[in-house]
Coordinates of C-alpha atoms in Angstrom, one line a residue:
Chain A
M1 CA -46.7 55.7 33.2
D2 CA -49.2 58.0 31.5
E3 CA -52.6 57.5 29.9
H4 CA -51.8 59.0 26.5
Y5 CA -48.9 58.0 24.2
D6 CA -47.9 58.5 20.6
V7 CA -46.7 54.9 20.3
V8 CA -47.4 51.8 22.4
A9 CA -45.6 48.6 21.7
V10 CA -47.4 45.6 23.1
G11 CA -45.0 42.8 24.0
G12 CA -41.4 43.4 25.3
G13 CA -39.5 40.8 23.2
P14 CA -36.8 41.9 20.7
A15 CA -39.4 43.3 18.2
G16 CA -41.3 45.4 20.8
A17 CA -38.2 46.6 22.6
M18 CA -36.5 47.6 19.3
A19 CA -39.7 49.3 18.2
A20 CA -39.9 51.3 21.5
W21 CA -36.3 52.2 21.2
K22 CA -36.4 53.5 17.7
S23 CA -39.8 55.2 18.2
A24 CA -38.6 57.1 21.3
Q25 CA -35.3 57.9 19.5
A26 CA -37.4 59.5 16.7
G27 CA -39.0 61.8 19.3
A28 CA -42.4 60.0 19.8
K29 CA -43.8 59.6 23.3
T30 CA -43.5 55.8 23.7
L31 CA -44.6 53.0 26.0
L32 CA -43.5 49.4 26.0
L33 CA -45.9 46.9 27.6
E34 CA -44.7 43.5 28.9
R35 CA -47.1 41.0 30.3
D36 CA -44.5 39.1 32.4
R37 CA -42.9 40.5 35.5
E38 CA -39.5 40.9 33.8
I39 CA -38.3 41.8 30.3
G40 CA -36.4 38.8 28.9
L41 CA -38.1 36.0 30.9
P42 CA -39.0 33.3 30.4
V43 CA -36.6 32.5 27.6
R44 CA -38.7 30.7 25.0
C45 CA -36.0 30.5 22.5
A46 CA -33.1 28.2 21.3
E47 CA -31.0 31.4 21.3
A48 CA -28.9 30.8 18.1
A49 CA -28.4 34.0 16.0
S50 CA -26.0 35.9 13.8
T51 CA -24.5 39.1 15.1
A52 CA -24.7 40.4 11.5
W53 CA -28.3 41.2 12.2
F54 CA -27.9 43.5 15.2
E55 CA -24.4 45.0 14.9
C56 CA -25.9 47.7 12.7
Y57 CA -27.9 48.7 15.7
F58 CA -25.7 48.0 18.7
E59 CA -22.3 46.5 19.5
P60 CA -22.3 42.8 20.2
Q61 CA -21.3 42.4 23.8
E62 CA -19.8 39.5 25.8
K63 CA -22.5 39.9 28.5
F64 CA -25.2 38.6 26.2
I65 CA -23.1 36.2 24.1
A66 CA -22.9 32.7 25.7
N67 CA -20.9 31.0 22.9
R68 CA -19.4 31.6 19.5
I69 CA -20.4 29.2 16.7
D70 CA -18.2 28.3 13.7
A71 CA -20.2 25.6 12.0
Q72 CA -23.6 23.9 11.8
E73 CA -24.0 20.1 11.6
F74 CA -27.1 18.5 10.0
V75 CA -27.5 14.9 11.1
S76 CA -29.7 12.5 9.1
P77 CA -31.7 9.6 10.6
D78 CA -28.8 7.2 10.0
G79 CA -26.4 9.3 12.1
M80 CA -24.4 10.8 9.2
A81 CA -23.7 14.5 9.5
V82 CA -23.0 17.3 7.0
V83 CA -20.9 20.1 8.4
V84 CA -21.5 23.5 7.0
E85 CA -18.9 26.1 7.9
G86 CA -20.3 29.4 9.0
D87 CA -18.9 33.0 8.9
D88 CA -17.5 34.4 12.2
K89 CA -20.9 35.9 13.1
G90 CA -22.7 32.9 14.6
V91 CA -23.5 33.0 18.3
V92 CA -25.7 31.5 21.0
L93 CA -27.2 34.3 22.9
E94 CA -28.1 34.8 26.6
R95 CA -31.6 36.1 25.6
K96 CA -32.5 37.2 29.1
I97 CA -29.6 39.7 29.1
F98 CA -29.9 40.4 25.4
D99 CA -33.6 41.4 25.7
A100 CA -33.0 43.5 28.8
H101 CA -30.1 45.2 26.9
I102 CA -32.5 46.4 24.2
A103 CA -35.1 47.5 26.7
T104 CA -32.5 49.5 28.5
M105 CA -31.7 51.3 25.3
A106 CA -35.4 52.0 24.8
A107 CA -35.6 53.4 28.3
G108 CA -32.4 55.4 27.7
A109 CA -34.1 57.0 24.6
G110 CA -37.0 58.1 26.8
A111 CA -39.5 55.2 26.4
D112 CA -41.6 54.2 29.4
I113 CA -41.7 50.5 30.2
A114 CA -44.4 48.7 32.1
T115 CA -44.0 45.1 33.3
R116 CA -46.9 42.9 34.5
A117 CA -48.8 45.0 32.0
D118 CA -51.2 42.6 30.2
A119 CA -53.1 44.1 27.2
T120 CA -56.6 42.4 27.3
G121 CA -58.4 44.2 24.5
M122 CA -58.4 47.2 22.1
E123 CA -61.0 49.6 20.9
R124 CA -60.9 51.9 17.8
L125 CA -60.6 55.6 18.4
K126 CA -61.0 58.3 15.7
N127 CA -57.2 58.7 15.5
G128 CA -55.7 55.8 17.3
W129 CA -56.6 53.0 19.7
K130 CA -57.6 52.6 23.3
L131 CA -55.9 49.7 24.9
N132 CA -57.4 47.9 27.9
V133 CA -54.5 46.8 30.1
T134 CA -54.3 45.0 33.4
H135 CA -51.3 46.6 35.1
Q136 CA -50.1 44.9 38.2
G137 CA -53.5 43.6 38.8
K138 CA -55.5 46.8 38.1
P139 CA -57.4 47.6 35.0
I140 CA -56.3 50.7 33.2
C141 CA -56.9 52.3 29.8
I142 CA -54.1 53.7 27.6
E143 CA -54.6 55.6 24.4
A144 CA -52.2 55.4 21.6
R145 CA -52.0 57.1 18.2
I146 CA -50.1 54.1 16.9
V147 CA -50.0 50.6 18.4
I148 CA -47.2 48.2 17.5
A149 CA -48.3 44.6 17.8
S150 CA -45.2 42.8 19.0
D151 CA -47.0 40.2 21.0
G152 CA -45.3 37.2 19.6
I153 CA -46.8 33.8 18.6
E154 CA -50.2 34.6 20.1
S155 CA -50.6 37.7 17.9
R156 CA -53.9 38.8 19.5
V157 CA -53.4 42.5 19.1
A158 CA -53.6 42.3 15.3
R159 CA -56.7 40.0 15.8
W160 CA -58.4 42.7 17.7
A161 CA -57.8 45.0 14.8
G162 CA -59.5 42.5 12.5
V163 CA -56.5 40.7 11.0
K164 CA -56.7 36.9 10.8
T165 CA -53.6 35.8 12.6
A166 CA -54.6 32.3 13.6
L167 CA -52.2 29.7 12.4
S168 CA -53.1 26.4 10.7
L169 CA -51.6 23.3 12.4
K170 CA -49.4 23.0 9.4
D171 CA -47.9 26.4 10.1
L172 CA -46.9 25.9 13.8
E173 CA -43.9 24.1 15.2
S174 CA -44.8 22.9 18.7
A175 CA -41.6 23.2 20.6
A176 CA -40.0 22.2 23.9
Q177 CA -36.5 22.7 25.2
Y178 CA -34.3 21.7 28.1
D179 CA -31.3 23.6 29.4
M180 CA -29.0 20.6 29.8
V181 CA -25.8 20.3 31.6
N182 CA -23.4 17.4 32.1
I183 CA -23.6 16.4 28.4
E184 CA -20.9 15.4 26.0
I185 CA -20.8 17.7 23.0
E186 CA -18.5 16.6 20.2
N187 CA -17.7 20.2 19.2
P188 CA -19.1 22.8 21.6
H189 CA -18.7 25.5 18.8
H190 CA -21.1 23.7 16.4
L191 CA -24.8 23.9 16.3
Y192 CA -26.4 20.4 15.8
Y193 CA -29.7 19.7 13.9
Y194 CA -31.2 16.2 13.9
F195 CA -33.7 15.3 11.3
G196 CA -36.0 12.3 10.9
N197 CA -39.7 11.5 10.8
E198 CA -39.4 9.3 13.9
I199 CA -37.4 11.7 16.1
A200 CA -39.1 15.0 15.0
P201 CA -41.9 14.8 12.5
G202 CA -42.0 17.9 10.3
G203 CA -39.3 19.6 12.4
Y204 CA -36.0 18.8 14.0
C205 CA -34.2 18.4 17.3
W206 CA -31.4 20.8 18.1
V207 CA -28.4 20.9 20.4
F208 CA -27.1 24.5 20.6
P209 CA -24.2 24.6 23.0
K210 CA -23.9 27.5 25.5
A211 CA -20.7 26.1 27.2
D212 CA -18.4 23.1 27.0
R213 CA -20.9 20.7 28.6
R214 CA -24.1 22.7 28.5
A215 CA -26.6 23.3 25.7
N216 CA -30.1 24.2 24.8
V217 CA -31.5 20.8 23.7
G218 CA -34.9 21.1 22.1
I219 CA -37.4 20.0 19.5
G220 CA -39.8 21.5 17.1
V221 CA -42.6 19.2 15.8
L222 CA -45.1 20.2 13.2
A223 CA -48.4 20.5 15.1
S224 CA -50.4 18.8 12.4
R225 CA -48.1 15.7 12.8
A226 CA -48.0 15.7 16.6
T227 CA -50.8 13.2 16.7
K228 CA -49.2 10.3 18.5
K229 CA -46.7 12.0 20.8
T230 CA -46.2 15.5 22.0
A231 CA -43.1 17.6 21.5
K232 CA -42.0 17.0 25.0
E233 CA -42.5 13.2 24.8
L234 CA -40.4 13.1 21.6
L235 CA -37.7 15.3 23.1
D236 CA -37.5 13.0 26.2
E237 CA -36.9 10.1 23.9
F238 CA -34.2 12.0 22.0
I239 CA -32.4 12.9 25.2
E240 CA -32.7 9.4 26.6
A241 CA -31.0 8.0 23.5
R242 CA -28.3 10.6 23.2
F243 CA -27.6 12.2 26.5
P244 CA -28.6 9.6 29.1
R245 CA -26.3 11.2 31.7
G246 CA -27.4 14.7 31.0
K247 CA -29.2 16.7 33.7
A248 CA -31.9 19.3 32.9
V249 CA -31.6 22.6 34.8
G250 CA -34.4 24.2 33.0
F251 CA -37.4 23.4 30.8
V252 CA -39.6 25.6 28.5
T253 CA -42.2 25.1 25.9
G254 CA -42.8 27.4 22.9
G255 CA -44.2 27.8 19.5
V256 CA -42.6 28.8 16.2
P257 CA -44.9 30.2 13.5
I258 CA -43.6 29.0 10.1
A259 CA -46.5 30.4 8.1
R260 CA -46.0 32.8 5.2
P261 CA -46.0 36.4 6.5
L262 CA -49.3 38.2 7.1
K263 CA -50.2 40.1 4.0
E264 CA -50.8 43.4 5.7
L265 CA -48.4 44.4 8.3
A266 CA -49.6 48.0 8.4
L267 CA -53.2 49.2 9.1
D268 CA -54.5 52.5 10.1
N269 CA -52.7 53.4 13.4
L270 CA -51.3 49.8 13.7
L271 CA -48.0 48.0 12.8
I272 CA -47.3 44.3 13.3
A273 CA -43.8 43.2 14.0
G274 CA -41.8 40.1 15.0
D275 CA -43.4 36.6 15.4
A276 CA -46.8 38.3 15.5
A277 CA -46.2 39.3 11.9
R278 CA -45.3 35.6 11.0
I279 CA -41.9 36.6 9.6
V280 CA -39.9 33.8 11.2
D281 CA -37.5 32.1 8.8
P282 CA -39.7 29.0 8.0
L283 CA -36.7 26.9 7.2
S284 CA -34.6 27.4 10.4
G285 CA -37.4 28.6 12.6
G286 CA -35.2 31.4 13.6
G287 CA -37.1 34.6 14.5
I288 CA -34.7 36.8 16.4
E289 CA -33.2 38.5 13.4
A290 CA -36.6 39.3 11.7
A291 CA -37.9 40.5 15.0
L292 CA -35.0 42.9 15.4
L293 CA -35.3 44.2 11.9
S294 CA -39.0 44.6 11.8
G295 CA -39.1 46.1 15.3
A296 CA -36.5 48.7 14.3
L297 CA -38.3 49.5 11.1
A298 CA -41.7 49.6 12.8
G299 CA -40.4 52.0 15.5
E300 CA -38.7 54.3 13.0
T301 CA -41.8 54.4 10.8
A302 CA -44.2 55.0 13.8
G303 CA -41.9 57.7 15.1
R304 CA -41.9 59.5 11.7
A305 CA -45.6 59.0 11.3
V306 CA -46.3 60.7 14.6
L307 CA -44.1 63.7 13.8
K308 CA -45.7 64.1 10.4
N309 CA -49.1 63.5 11.9
R310 CA -49.7 60.8 9.3
C311 CA -50.7 57.7 11.2
G312 CA -52.9 56.1 8.6
R313 CA -52.2 53.0 6.6
N314 CA -51.0 55.0 3.5
F315 CA -48.0 56.3 5.4
L316 CA -47.4 53.4 7.7
K317 CA -47.3 50.9 4.8
T318 CA -43.8 52.1 4.0
Y319 CA -42.8 49.8 6.9
S320 CA -43.9 46.6 5.2
E321 CA -42.5 47.7 1.9
I322 CA -39.1 48.2 3.3
L323 CA -39.3 45.1 5.4
F324 CA -40.4 42.8 2.6
G325 CA -37.8 44.5 0.3
R326 CA -35.2 43.3 2.8
I327 CA -36.4 39.8 3.7
G328 CA -39.4 39.0 1.5
R329 CA -37.5 37.0 -1.2
T330 CA -35.6 34.9 1.3
L331 CA -38.7 34.1 3.3
G332 CA -40.4 33.0 0.0
I333 CA -37.5 30.7 -1.1
N334 CA -37.0 29.3 2.4
S335 CA -40.7 28.5 2.6
R336 CA -40.4 26.3 -0.5
I337 CA -37.3 24.6 0.8
K338 CA -39.1 24.0 4.1
N339 CA -41.9 22.2 2.3
I340 CA -39.3 19.8 0.7
V341 CA -37.6 19.2 4.0
Q342 CA -40.9 18.6 5.8
E343 CA -42.2 16.2 3.2
S344 CA -38.9 14.2 2.8
S345 CA -38.8 10.6 3.9
D346 CA -36.1 9.4 6.2
D347 CA -34.5 7.6 3.2
E348 CA -34.4 10.9 1.3
Y349 CA -32.8 12.7 4.3
C350 CA -30.1 10.0 4.3
R351 CA -29.5 10.2 0.5
I352 CA -29.3 14.0 0.6
T353 CA -26.8 13.8 3.5
N354 CA -24.8 11.2 1.8
L355 CA -24.4 13.3 -1.3
A356 CA -23.5 16.4 0.6
R357 CA -20.8 14.4 2.4
K358 CA -19.4 13.4 -0.9
A359 CA -18.9 17.0 -2.0
A360 CA -15.5 18.4 -1.2
P361 CA -15.5 20.4 2.0
G362 CA -16.4 24.1 1.6
K363 CA -19.2 26.4 1.7
M364 CA -22.5 24.6 0.8
S365 CA -24.9 26.6 -1.2
L366 CA -28.2 25.6 -2.7
L367 CA -26.8 25.8 -6.2
R368 CA -23.9 23.5 -5.2
M369 CA -26.3 21.1 -3.5
Y370 CA -28.5 21.1 -6.6
T371 CA -25.5 20.3 -8.9
I372 CA -24.3 17.5 -6.7
I373 CA -27.8 15.9 -6.6
V374 CA -28.3 16.2 -10.4
R375 CA -24.9 14.5 -11.1
N376 CA -25.3 11.7 -8.5
D377 CA -28.9 11.0 -7.8
P378 CA -31.3 12.3 -10.4
I379 CA -34.2 10.2 -9.0
L380 CA -33.8 12.0 -5.7
L381 CA -34.0 15.3 -7.5
L382 CA -37.3 14.2 -9.2
N383 CA -38.7 13.3 -5.8
L384 CA -37.7 16.6 -4.3
A385 CA -39.0 18.5 -7.3
K386 CA -42.4 16.8 -6.8
L387 CA -42.5 17.9 -3.2
L388 CA -41.6 21.4 -4.2
F389 CA -44.6 21.8 -6.5
Q390 CA -47.0 19.8 -4.5
R391 CA -48.5 22.7 -2.6
Chain B
M1 CA -74.0 25.2 22.2
S2 CA -75.6 21.8 22.9
L3 CA -75.6 20.3 26.3
D4 CA -73.4 17.4 25.4
A5 CA -70.7 19.6 23.8
A6 CA -67.2 18.7 24.8
M7 CA -65.3 20.8 27.3
I8 CA -61.7 21.7 27.0
R9 CA -60.0 21.1 30.3
I10 CA -56.8 22.9 31.1
D11 CA -54.2 21.4 33.5
Q12 CA -52.8 24.6 34.9
L13 CA -49.9 22.8 36.5
T14 CA -48.8 21.2 33.2
C15 CA -49.4 24.4 31.2
D16 CA -46.1 26.4 30.7
G17 CA -47.9 29.4 29.2
C18 CA -46.2 29.2 25.8
G19 CA -49.3 30.3 23.7
C20 CA -49.2 27.6 21.1
C21 CA -52.9 26.9 21.7
I22 CA -53.8 30.5 21.4
A23 CA -51.9 30.8 18.1
V24 CA -53.9 28.0 16.4
C25 CA -57.3 28.9 17.9
P26 CA -59.5 30.3 15.1
Q27 CA -62.0 31.7 17.6
D28 CA -59.8 33.5 20.1
A29 CA -61.3 31.2 22.7
L30 CA -58.1 30.8 24.7
V31 CA -56.6 33.6 26.8
L32 CA -53.4 33.7 28.7
D33 CA -52.8 36.3 31.4
E34 CA -49.7 36.7 33.5
K35 CA -50.4 33.5 35.3
Y36 CA -53.1 31.3 33.8
L37 CA -54.5 30.1 30.6
S38 CA -58.3 30.3 30.4
W39 CA -60.8 28.7 28.0
L40 CA -63.8 30.7 26.9
E41 CA -66.5 28.1 26.3
E42 CA -68.9 30.4 24.5
R43 CA -66.4 31.1 21.8
C44 CA -65.0 27.6 21.3
S45 CA -65.9 25.8 18.0
Q46 CA -64.6 22.5 19.3
C47 CA -61.9 22.2 16.5
E48 CA -59.4 20.8 19.0
N49 CA -56.5 22.5 17.3
C50 CA -55.3 23.6 20.7
I51 CA -54.9 20.0 21.8
L52 CA -52.6 19.1 18.9
A53 CA -50.6 22.3 19.2
C54 CA -49.8 21.9 22.9
P55 CA -46.2 20.7 23.5
V56 CA -47.0 19.1 26.8
T57 CA -50.6 17.7 26.9
A58 CA -51.9 20.6 29.1
L59 CA -55.3 20.6 27.3
R60 CA -57.7 17.7 26.8
V61 CA -61.3 17.1 25.9
V62 CA -63.7 16.2 28.5
E63 CA -67.0 14.8 27.1
H64 CA -70.4 15.9 28.5
G65 CA -69.0 18.9 30.3

């Protein structure tokens, strides 16, 4: 590791590793910093994703795919389920191997990688930043022309640059997850989502199978509604009720930012990517896809900026323009739908589920769901519309 | 800060290091290094967001710290 780099990505998750890979590939001298002792661990993730989002960058490989998914089941508080068929791209990943795979490609393209490298602060330089880093216990300084803030939920790097990244409690899903074995899964190739204000206020419980009798069983609870019980307490109740004979072989906590994206993802000499940019899909809570895309775009943009010697905001902002061009609209729509889902009563969950079940099987789209509700339960539609425009 | 201001106590054995508390802290008063979470009293505004955000009750308020 050196003291001067063109590009330093802080945080070795999918966003940072993609950024380091693409930046190094573009010819920039690149460093990837990871606070933990190993890239990919701990796995704070439910691991469901679509290969559609990364097959444009690299080949999906069996070594990081634990399971193939062909449908999703949404279970309402009365136990009724709506099955939504998927394409053939759904998977449950082995994130530990997946993340290491991306970091390996970054290294292959020439990026340096430092683990146990904890960025503790950042100072402005005339043309870049000076990062204070504790590397394997020793304080060091690293200068970068461009810093990529890929430090996940904490998003402190952008804070150091003056961006307000703190989340309101309404914009954080407080999450916990067990790696469970010895559990009965009706269909091990389905993802299961359980909704209800009792079981997971403002969020949902999930069962994402990784093998026949093994799954990530987790919960996300809206932090503003976690007043009586914590995410872990609610998850324990869910598991006690549904998988009394299951055994946990792992436990992690995590947080999912479901805020609207930060307004500025590009500043002078700084780009913000992945969860740190608050670009998680607010409806599903899925963040891997946006992390990969934003990481790749940030790395490409940073690489080009260095070569052209144009590291200011004016050039770097092409990153956010391209990124929001790709996912901005979906994030906006899903944020509105999220508000409906979060504010729905258990009775409304059940009525929606019931109506969806009445529909002939097939691909469920929003328009189709809307048509079904208009025809069958216009009062429900009114209630949902009120929720939509409440905020 | 007044003498009777509440303290945030961190249970390091319960804390899993997920960073939820850091994400909701408006004052940047919580810091996680490779091993431990620390609370910076001089920055804390006592909003207690961190306590609600924690998935496992690793933080709590202790009065008259």
